[in-house]
Coordinates of C-alpha atoms and ligand atoms in Angstrom, one line a residue:
X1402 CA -86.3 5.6 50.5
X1403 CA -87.7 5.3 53.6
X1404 CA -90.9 3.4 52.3
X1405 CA -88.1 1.1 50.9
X1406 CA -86.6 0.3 54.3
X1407 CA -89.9 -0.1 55.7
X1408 CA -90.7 -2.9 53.3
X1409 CA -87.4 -4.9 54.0
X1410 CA -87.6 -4.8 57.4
X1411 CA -91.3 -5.7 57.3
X1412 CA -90.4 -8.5 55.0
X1413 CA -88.1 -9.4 57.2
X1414 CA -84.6 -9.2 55.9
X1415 CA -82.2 -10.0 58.7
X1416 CA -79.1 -7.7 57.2
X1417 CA -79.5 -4.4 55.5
X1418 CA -76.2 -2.4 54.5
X1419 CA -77.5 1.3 54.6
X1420 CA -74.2 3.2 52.6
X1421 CA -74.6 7.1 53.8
X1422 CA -72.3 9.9 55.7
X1423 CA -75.4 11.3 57.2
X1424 CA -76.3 9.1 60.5
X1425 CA -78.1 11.0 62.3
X1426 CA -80.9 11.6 59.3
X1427 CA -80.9 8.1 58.2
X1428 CA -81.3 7.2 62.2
X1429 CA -84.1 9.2 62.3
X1430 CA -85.8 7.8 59.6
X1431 CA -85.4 4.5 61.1
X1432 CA -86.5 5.4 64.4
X1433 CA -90.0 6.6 62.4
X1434 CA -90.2 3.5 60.3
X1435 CA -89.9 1.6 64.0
X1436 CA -92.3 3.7 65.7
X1437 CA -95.1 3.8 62.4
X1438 CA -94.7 0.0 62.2
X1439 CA -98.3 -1.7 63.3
X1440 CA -97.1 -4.2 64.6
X1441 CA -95.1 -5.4 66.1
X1442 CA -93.8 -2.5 67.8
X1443 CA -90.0 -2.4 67.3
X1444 CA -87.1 -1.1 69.6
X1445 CA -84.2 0.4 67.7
X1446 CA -80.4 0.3 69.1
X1447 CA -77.6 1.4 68.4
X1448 CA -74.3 0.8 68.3
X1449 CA -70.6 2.1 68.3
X1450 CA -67.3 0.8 69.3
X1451 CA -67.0 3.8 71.6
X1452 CA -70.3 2.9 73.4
X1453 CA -71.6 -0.9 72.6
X1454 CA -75.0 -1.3 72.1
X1455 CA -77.4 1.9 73.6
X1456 CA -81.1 2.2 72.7
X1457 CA -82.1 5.1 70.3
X1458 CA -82.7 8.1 72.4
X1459 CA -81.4 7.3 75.6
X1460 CA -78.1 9.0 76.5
X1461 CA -74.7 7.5 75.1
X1462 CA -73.3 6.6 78.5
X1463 CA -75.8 3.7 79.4
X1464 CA -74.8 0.9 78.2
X1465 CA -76.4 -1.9 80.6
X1466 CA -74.2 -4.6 78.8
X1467 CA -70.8 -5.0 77.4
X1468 CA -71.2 -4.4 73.9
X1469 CA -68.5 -2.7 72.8
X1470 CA -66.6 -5.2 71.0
X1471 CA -68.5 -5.8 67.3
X1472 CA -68.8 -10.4 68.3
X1473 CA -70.4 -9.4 71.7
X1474 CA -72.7 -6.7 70.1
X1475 CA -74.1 -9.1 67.4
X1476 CA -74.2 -12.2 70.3
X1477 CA -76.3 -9.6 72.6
X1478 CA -78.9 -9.2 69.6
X1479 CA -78.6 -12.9 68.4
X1480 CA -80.0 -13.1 72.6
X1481 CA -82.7 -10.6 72.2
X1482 CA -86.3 -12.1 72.2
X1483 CA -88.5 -8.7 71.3
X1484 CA -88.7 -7.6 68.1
X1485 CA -86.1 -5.2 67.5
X1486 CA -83.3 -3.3 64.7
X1487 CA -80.0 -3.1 65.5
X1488 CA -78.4 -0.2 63.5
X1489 CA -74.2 -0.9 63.6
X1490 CA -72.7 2.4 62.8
X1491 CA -69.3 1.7 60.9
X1492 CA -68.9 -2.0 61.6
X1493 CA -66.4 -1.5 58.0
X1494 CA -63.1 -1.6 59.9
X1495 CA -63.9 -4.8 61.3
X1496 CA -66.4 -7.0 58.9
X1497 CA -63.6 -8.4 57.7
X1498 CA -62.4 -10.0 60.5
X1499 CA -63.1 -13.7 60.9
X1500 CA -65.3 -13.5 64.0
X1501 CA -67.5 -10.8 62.8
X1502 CA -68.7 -12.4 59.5
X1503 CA -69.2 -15.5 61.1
X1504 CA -71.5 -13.8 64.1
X1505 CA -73.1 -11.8 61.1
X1506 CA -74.2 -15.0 59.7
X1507 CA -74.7 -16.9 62.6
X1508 CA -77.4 -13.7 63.4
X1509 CA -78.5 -13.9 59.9
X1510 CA -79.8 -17.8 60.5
X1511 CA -80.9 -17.0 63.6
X1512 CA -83.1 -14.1 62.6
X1513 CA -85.0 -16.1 60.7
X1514 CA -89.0 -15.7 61.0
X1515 CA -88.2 -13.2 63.8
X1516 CA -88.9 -9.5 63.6
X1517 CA -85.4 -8.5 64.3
X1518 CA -83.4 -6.7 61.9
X1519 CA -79.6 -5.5 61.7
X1520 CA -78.6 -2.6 59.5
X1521 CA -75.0 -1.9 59.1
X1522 CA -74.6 1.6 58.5
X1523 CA -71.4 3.6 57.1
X1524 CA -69.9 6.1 54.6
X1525 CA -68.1 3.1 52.4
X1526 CA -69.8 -0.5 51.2
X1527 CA -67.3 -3.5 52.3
X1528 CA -69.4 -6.8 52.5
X1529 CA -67.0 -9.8 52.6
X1530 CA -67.6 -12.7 50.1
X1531 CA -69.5 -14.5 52.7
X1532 CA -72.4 -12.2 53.3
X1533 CA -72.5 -10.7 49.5
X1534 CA -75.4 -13.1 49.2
X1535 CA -77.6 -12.3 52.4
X1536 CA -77.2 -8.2 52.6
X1537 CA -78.9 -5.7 50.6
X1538 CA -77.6 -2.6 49.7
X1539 CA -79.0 0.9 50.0
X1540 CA -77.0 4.2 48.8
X1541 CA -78.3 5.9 50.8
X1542 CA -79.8 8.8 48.3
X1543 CA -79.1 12.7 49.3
X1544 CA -82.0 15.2 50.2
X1545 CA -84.4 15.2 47.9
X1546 CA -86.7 18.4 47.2
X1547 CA -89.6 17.6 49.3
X1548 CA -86.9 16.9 52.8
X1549 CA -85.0 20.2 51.6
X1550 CA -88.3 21.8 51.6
X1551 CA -88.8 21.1 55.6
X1552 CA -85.4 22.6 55.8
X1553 CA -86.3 25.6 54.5
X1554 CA -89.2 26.1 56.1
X1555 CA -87.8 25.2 59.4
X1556 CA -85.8 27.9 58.7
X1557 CA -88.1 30.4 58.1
X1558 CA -89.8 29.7 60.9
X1559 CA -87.0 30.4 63.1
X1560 CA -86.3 33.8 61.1
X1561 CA -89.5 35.0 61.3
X1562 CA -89.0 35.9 58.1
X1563 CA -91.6 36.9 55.5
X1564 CA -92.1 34.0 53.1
X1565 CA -90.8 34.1 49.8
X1566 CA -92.9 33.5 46.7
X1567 CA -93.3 30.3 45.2
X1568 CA -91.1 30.6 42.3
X1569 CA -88.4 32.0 45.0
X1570 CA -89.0 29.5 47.2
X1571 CA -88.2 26.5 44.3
X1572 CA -85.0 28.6 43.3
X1573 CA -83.7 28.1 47.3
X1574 CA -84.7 24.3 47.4
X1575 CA -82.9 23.7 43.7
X1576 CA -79.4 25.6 44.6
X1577 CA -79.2 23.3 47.7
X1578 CA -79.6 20.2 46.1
X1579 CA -76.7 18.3 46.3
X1580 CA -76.5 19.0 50.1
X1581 CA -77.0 16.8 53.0
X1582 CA -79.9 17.8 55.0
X1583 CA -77.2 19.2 57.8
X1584 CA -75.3 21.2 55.3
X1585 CA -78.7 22.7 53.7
X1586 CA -79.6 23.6 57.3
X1587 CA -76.3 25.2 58.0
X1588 CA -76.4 26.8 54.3
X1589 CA -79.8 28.7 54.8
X1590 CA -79.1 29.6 58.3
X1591 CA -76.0 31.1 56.6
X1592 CA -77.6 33.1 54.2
X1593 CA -80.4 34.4 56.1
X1594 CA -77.8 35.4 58.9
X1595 CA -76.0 37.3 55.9
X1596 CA -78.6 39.5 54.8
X1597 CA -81.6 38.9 57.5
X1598 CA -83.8 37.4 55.0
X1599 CA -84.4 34.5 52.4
X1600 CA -85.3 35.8 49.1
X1601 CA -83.9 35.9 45.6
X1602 CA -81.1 37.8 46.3
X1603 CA -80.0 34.4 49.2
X1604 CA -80.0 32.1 46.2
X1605 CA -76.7 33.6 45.0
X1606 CA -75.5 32.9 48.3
X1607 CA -76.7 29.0 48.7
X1608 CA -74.9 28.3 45.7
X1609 CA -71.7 29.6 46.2
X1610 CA -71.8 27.9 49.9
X1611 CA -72.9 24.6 47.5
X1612 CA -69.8 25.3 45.3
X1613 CA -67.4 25.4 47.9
X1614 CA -69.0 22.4 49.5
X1615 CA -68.4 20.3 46.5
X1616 CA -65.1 21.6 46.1
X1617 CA -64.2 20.4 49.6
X1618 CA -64.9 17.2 48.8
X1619 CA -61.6 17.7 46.4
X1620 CA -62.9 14.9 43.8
X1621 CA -65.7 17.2 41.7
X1622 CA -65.0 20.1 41.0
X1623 CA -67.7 23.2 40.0
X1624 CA -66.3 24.8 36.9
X1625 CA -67.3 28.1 35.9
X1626 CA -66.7 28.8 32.3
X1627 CA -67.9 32.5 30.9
X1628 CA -66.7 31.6 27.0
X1629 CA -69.4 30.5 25.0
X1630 CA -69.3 28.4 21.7
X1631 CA -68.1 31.3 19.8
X1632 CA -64.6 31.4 21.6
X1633 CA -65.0 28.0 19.4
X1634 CA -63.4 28.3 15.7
X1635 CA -64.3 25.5 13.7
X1636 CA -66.0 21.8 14.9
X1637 CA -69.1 23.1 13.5
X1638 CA -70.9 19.3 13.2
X1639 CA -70.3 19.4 17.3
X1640 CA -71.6 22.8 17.6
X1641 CA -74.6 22.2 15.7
X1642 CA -75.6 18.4 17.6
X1643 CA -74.6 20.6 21.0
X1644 CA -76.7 23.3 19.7
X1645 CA -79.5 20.5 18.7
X1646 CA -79.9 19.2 22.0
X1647 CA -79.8 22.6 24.3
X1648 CA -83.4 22.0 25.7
X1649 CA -83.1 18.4 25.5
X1650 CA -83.3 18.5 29.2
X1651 CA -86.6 20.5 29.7
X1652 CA -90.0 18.5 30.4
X1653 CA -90.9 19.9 27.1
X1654 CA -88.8 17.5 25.7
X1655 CA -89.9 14.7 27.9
X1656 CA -93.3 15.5 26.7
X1657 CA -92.3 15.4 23.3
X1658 CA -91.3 11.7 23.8
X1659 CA -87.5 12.5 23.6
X1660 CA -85.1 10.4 26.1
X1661 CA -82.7 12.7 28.3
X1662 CA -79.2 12.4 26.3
X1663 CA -76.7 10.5 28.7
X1664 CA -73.2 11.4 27.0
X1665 CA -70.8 12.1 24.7
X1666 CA -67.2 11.2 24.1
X1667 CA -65.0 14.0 22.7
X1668 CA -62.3 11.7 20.8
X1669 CA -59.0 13.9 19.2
X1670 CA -55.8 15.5 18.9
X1671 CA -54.1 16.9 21.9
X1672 CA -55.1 20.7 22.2
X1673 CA -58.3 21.2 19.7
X1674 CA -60.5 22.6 22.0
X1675 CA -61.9 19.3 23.7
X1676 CA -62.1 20.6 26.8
X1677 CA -63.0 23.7 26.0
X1678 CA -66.0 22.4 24.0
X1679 CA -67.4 20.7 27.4
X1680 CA -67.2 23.8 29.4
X1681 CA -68.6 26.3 26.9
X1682 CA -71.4 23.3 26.7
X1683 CA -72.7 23.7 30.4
X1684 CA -72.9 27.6 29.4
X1685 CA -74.9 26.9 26.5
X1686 CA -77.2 24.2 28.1
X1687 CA -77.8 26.5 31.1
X1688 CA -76.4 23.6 33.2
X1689 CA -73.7 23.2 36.2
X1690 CA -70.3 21.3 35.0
X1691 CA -69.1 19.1 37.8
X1692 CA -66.2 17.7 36.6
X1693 CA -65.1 14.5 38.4
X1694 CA -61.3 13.9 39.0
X1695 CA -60.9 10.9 38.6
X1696 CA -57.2 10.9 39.9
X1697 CA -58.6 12.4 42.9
X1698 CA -61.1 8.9 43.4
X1699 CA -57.9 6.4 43.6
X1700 CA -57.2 6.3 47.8
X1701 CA -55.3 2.9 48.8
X1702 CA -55.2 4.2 52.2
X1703 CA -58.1 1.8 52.7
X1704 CA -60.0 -1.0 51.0
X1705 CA -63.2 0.3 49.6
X1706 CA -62.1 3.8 49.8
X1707 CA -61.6 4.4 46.3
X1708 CA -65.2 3.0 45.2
X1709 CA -66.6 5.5 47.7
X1710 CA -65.6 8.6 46.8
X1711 CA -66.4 7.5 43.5
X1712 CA -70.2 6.4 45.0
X1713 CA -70.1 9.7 46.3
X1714 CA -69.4 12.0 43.6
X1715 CA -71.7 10.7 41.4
X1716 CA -73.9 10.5 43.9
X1717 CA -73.3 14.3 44.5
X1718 CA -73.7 14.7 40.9
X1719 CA -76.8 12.6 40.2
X1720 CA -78.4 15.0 43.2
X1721 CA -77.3 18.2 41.5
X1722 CA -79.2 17.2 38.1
X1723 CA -79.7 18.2 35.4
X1724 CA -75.8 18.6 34.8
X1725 CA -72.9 18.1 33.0
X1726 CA -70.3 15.4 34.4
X1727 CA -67.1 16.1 32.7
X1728 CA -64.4 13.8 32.8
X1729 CA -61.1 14.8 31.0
X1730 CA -58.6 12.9 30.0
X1731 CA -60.8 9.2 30.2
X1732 CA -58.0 7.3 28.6
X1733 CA -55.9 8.1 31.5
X1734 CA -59.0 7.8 34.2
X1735 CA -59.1 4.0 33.2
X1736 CA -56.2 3.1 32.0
X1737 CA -54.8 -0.3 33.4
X1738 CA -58.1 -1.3 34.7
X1739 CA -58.2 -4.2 31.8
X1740 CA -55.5 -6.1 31.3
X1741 CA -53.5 -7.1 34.6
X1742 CA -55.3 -5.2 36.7
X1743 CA -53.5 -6.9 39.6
X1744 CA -51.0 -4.2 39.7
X1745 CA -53.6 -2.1 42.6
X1746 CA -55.4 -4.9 44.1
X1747 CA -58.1 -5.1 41.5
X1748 CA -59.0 -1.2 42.4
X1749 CA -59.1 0.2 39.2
X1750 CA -60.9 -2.6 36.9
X1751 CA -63.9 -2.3 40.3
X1752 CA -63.7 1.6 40.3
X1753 CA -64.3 1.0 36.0
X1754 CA -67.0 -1.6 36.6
X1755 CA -68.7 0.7 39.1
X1756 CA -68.6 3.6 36.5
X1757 CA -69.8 1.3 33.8
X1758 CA -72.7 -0.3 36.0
X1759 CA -73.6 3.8 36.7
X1760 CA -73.6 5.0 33.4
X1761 CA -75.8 2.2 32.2
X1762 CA -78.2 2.4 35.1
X1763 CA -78.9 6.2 35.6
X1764 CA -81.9 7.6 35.7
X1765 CA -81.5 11.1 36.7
X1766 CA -80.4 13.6 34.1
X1767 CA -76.9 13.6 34.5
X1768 CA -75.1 14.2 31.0
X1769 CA -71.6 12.6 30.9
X1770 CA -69.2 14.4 28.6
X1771 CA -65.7 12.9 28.3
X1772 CA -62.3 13.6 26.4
X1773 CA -59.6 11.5 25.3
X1774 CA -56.8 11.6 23.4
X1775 CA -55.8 8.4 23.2
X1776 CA -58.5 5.7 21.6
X1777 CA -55.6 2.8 22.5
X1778 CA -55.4 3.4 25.9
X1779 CA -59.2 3.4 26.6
X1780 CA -60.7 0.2 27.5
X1781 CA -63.4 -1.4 24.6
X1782 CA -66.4 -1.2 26.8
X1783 CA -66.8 2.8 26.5
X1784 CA -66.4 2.5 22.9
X1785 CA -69.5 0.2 22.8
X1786 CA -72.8 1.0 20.8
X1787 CA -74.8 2.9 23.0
X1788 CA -72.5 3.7 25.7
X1789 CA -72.4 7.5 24.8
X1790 CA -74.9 9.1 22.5
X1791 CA -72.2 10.0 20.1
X1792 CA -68.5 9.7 19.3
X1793 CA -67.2 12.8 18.1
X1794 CA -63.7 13.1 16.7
X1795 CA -61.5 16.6 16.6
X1796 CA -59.5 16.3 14.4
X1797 CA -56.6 18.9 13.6
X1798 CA -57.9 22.7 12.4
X1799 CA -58.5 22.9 8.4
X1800 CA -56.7 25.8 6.9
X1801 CA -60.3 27.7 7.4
X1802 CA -60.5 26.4 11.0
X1803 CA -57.0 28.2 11.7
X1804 CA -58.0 31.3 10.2
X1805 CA -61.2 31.7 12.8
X1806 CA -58.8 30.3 15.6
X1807 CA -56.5 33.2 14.5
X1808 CA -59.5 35.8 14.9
X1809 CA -60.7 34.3 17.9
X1810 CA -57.5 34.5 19.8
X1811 CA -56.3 37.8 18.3
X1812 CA -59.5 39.6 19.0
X1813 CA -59.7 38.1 22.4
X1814 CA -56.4 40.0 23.1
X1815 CA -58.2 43.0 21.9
X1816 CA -56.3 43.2 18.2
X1817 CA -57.6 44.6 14.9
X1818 CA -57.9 41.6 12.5
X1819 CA -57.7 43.9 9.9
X1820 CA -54.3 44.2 10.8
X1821 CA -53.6 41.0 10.2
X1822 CA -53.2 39.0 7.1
X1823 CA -55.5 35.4 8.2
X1824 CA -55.2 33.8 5.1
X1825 CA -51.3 33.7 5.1
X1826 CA -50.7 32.9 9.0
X1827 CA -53.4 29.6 8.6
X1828 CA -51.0 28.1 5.5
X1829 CA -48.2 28.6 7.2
X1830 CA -49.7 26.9 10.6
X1831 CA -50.3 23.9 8.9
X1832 CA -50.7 20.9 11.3
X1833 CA -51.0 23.0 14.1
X1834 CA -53.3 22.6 17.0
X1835 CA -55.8 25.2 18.3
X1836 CA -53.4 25.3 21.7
X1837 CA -50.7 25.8 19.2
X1838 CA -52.1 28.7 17.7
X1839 CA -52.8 30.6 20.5
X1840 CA -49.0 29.4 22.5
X1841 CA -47.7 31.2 19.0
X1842 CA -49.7 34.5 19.2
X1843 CA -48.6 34.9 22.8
X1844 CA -44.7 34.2 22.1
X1845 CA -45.1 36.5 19.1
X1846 CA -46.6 39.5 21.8
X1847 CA -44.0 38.4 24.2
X1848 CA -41.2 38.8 21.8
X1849 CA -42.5 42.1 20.4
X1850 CA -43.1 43.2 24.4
X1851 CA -39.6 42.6 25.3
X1852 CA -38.6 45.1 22.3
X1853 CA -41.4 47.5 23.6
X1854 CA -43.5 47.5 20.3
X1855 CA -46.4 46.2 19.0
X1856 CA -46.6 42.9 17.5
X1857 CA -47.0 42.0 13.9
X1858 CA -48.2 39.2 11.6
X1859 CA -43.6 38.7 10.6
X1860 CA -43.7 38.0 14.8
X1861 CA -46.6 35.1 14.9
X1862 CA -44.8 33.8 11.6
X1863 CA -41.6 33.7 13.3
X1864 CA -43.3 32.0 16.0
X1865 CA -44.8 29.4 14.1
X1866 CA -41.6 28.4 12.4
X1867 CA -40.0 28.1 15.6
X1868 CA -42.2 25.7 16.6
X1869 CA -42.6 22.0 16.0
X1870 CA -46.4 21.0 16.3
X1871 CA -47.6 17.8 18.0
X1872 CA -48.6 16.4 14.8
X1873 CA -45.0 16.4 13.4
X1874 CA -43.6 15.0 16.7
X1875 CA -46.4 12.7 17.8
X1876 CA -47.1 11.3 14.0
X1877 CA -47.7 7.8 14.9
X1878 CA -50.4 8.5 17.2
X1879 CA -52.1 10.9 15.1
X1880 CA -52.7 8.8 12.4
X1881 CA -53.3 6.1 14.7
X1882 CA -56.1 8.4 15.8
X1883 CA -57.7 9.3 12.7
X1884 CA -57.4 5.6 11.0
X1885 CA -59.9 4.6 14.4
X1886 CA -61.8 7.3 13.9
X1887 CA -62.5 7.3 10.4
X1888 CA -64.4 4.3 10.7
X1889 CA -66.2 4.6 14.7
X1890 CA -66.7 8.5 15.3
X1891 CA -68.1 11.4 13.5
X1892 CA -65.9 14.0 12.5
X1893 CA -66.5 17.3 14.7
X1894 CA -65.7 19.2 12.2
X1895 CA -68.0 19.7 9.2
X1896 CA -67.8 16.0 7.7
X1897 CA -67.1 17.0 4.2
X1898 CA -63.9 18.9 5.3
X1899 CA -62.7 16.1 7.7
X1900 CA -62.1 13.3 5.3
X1901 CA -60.0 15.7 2.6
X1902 CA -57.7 16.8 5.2
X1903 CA -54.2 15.9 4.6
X1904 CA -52.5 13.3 6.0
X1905 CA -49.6 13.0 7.9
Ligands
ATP983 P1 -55.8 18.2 25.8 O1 -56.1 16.9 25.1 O2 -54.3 18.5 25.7 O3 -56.4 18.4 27.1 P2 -57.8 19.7 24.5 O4 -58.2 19.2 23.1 O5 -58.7 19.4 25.6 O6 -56.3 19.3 24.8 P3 -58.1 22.4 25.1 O7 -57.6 22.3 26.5 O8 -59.6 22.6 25.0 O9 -57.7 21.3 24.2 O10 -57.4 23.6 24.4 C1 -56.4 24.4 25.0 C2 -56.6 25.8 24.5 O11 -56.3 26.0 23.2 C3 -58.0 26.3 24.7 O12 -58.3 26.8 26.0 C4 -58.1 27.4 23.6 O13 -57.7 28.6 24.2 C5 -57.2 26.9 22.6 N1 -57.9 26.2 21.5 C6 -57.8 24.9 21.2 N2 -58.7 24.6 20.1 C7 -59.3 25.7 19.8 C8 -60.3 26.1 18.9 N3 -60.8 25.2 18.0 N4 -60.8 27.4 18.9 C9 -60.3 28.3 19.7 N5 -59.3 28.0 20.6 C10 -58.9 26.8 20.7

């Protein structure tokens, strides 16, 4: 990244838009780029609306000019004969203003084979219509490796500590990916302040600093799922192209010439197990589940904010990689940002462009995995060719699905099957969902609780029959469902099965 900067501001572009939270690190690395320059020799300032303009380094307090409003700021450097780079530190709140984009441009022209150089930089993009054309854009990428490697080491140098092996040493730099170099500093000097020492045992402790990091952020989420596919009954053709790809993200495969998988859609009938399929997936690919709130990425309180917390999550997420970026409920994510979108200012149909533009330009080995329920609702771009490796469908248990969602869910509440006659209670569940299934075996032990005895196979029945299943209530939108899906998605469940199931 900083080789990138280097080359702009060598090449002389007059306005770069650095997007980043972390100002003193990117400062730093401007400062460097300033000071490595041959020639000419640049100065680099600063500015703030609390302070004007103040030259990197000297102390905040002199200001030899008055600088504080953002017009007189960008006059004072529009003045300025040396070669120099102006860094503007959250000039968002007021590029918008008439004044300031016509003093950004009026800079712009006048920058023109100098060596001078503005960079706006702040935590959200906002670049008005008028500059869209003369600005470049950075997002500004987190820590990568190598920087977090400095970290560490500054750390150890300052424990005194004895040096952990190699393989050790990689474990500490991977768990604090994801971190700005601050919060990587603060996390080691935690953990080695924990147990006076950085070894194995620390990882542990990096990660769960990492974890409640991220979840501070309140938009992903780390989900920690114990079940594995087993807790699965059924959707065997998902299980199998899950199962298929479980080291698709090692270099072995990238030897082997395969590309990294980028995502799947999990199509299907309220409660089948969709979202338990994604999590029991990061278990079974050995990889972190982030999954990104997407309810949690919509903020009016300001224009822009929405598209950067999105920025930042995935940007979170594309650090963390591999993992597994799960988005539930996509239908309702993105629904409303087609159509008259007007209804928010545009927000959601940018926030779905943004997404869109991501998923179809990532590089780093972040696996999308989304679940919907409702095909209507979602807008025709993620249903596209290519978008997602695969379309999968879940459809509704077969009688044989039910009987291993039986088992599953009776054994997991520490029942004899034997007791239990499996045949009879998955005819009698017809049309019922997975979600169903279990909601009856736990009124049935309720019931039988209440009466202080044990429950039987007459008290799931009894259940059953008191309960009316999705299917029968939400008809319509089932069959809508499977008439889409017969066509555009494989069936989750083995294929054979799916298309003799009975219809509704
Ligand atoms: P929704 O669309 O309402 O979010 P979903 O399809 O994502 O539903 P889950 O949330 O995964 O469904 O299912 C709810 C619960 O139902 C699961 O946690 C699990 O206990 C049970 N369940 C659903 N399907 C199955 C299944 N095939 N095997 C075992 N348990 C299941």
């Amino acid at each position: 990244m900083q080789e990138e900067i280097s080359i702009l501001i060598q090449a002389q572009y007059p306005l770069i838009y650095l997007v980043t939270s972390e100002e003193e690190r990117t400062e730093r690395v401007i400062a460097k780029i300033a000071q490595e320059a041959k020639s000419p020799q640049r100065r680099v300032f600063i500015w703030t609306v609390t302070h004007g303009i103040v030259e990197y380094g000297q102390a905040r307090h002199i200001t030899q000019h008055n600088t504080v409003s953002p017009e007189a700021a960008i006059q004072w450097t529009i003045q300025q004969k040396e070669a120099g780079i102006y860094i503007f530190k959250d000039l968002h709140p007021f590029i918008d203003s008439p004044a300031t984009t016509r003093w950004l441009r009026d800079a712009i022209a006048s920058f023109k084979g100098t060596q001078k150089a503005i960079i706006l930089m702040s935590p959200m993009q906002q670049v008005p219509i008028e500059l869209e054309k003369e600005v470049v854009v950075i997002d500004y990428p987190l820590p990568e490796l190598s920087e977090l490697n400095q970290v560490l080491s500054h750390q150890l140098e300052q424990s005194r500590t004895r040096r952990p092996t190699t393989e050790t040493r990689e474990k500490l730099l991977r768990a604090a990916l994801g971190l700005t170099h601050d919060e990587a500093e603060k996390v080691y000097r935690k953990a080695y302040v924990k147990s006076g020492r950085l070894t194995e045992g620390e990882v542990d402790i990096v990660l769960s600093e990492k974890k409640q990091l991220i979840r501070r952020n309140g938009i992903l989420e780390y989900i920690e799922e114990d079940e594995t596919l087993d807790a699965i009954g059924g959707l065997e053709e998902l299980k199998r192209w899950l199962q298929q790809r479980s080291n698709a993200f090692t270099e072995r495969a990238r030897e082997y010439g395969l590309p990294q998988p980028k995502g799947m859609l999990i199509l299907g009938v309220p409660g089948c197990g969709k979202s338990l399929i994604a999590k029991t997936t990061s278990r079974l690919w050995g990889l972190p589940l982030l999954r990104l709130d997407m309810g949690r990425v919509y903020d009016g309180s300001m224009v822009g904010r929405s598209e950067a917390n999105l920025r930042n999550a995935l940007k979170t997420a594309e650090s963390i990689s591999p993992a597994i970026l799960f988005i539930d409920e996509l239908d309702k994510s993105f629904a409303g940002s087609s159509g008259s979108s007007d209804s928010d200012g545009g927000t959601s149909s940018r926030i779905f462009g943004s997404f869109l533009t991501w998923m179809q330009e990532k590089t780093s080995p972040v696996f999308v995995m989304a679940t919907a329920n409702r095909v209507e609702r979602l807008p025709g771009e993620f249903l596209r060719k290519g978008r997602f490796d695969e379309i999968f469908f879940v459809d509704l248990p077969t009688a044989e699905e039910r009987q291993q969602i039986f088992s599953i869910h009776l054994s997991k509440r520490r029942r004899e099957i034997t007791r239990f006659d499996l045949d009879q209670l998955a005819k009698v569940s017809e049309g019922f969902s997975g979600a169903e299934i279990e909601q009856a075996i736990i009124a049935a032990m309720y019931e039988a609780f209440a009466q202080d005895r044990e429950f039987t196979q007459l008290d799931i029945i009894a259940a059953i029959k008191a309960t009316l299943p999705l299917s029968k209530t939400m008809t319509e939108q089932v069959t809508a469902l499977r008439d889409w899906a017969r066509q555009r998605a494989r069936p989750a469940a083995s294929s054979v099965a799916e298309y003799q199931r009975m219809e509704f």
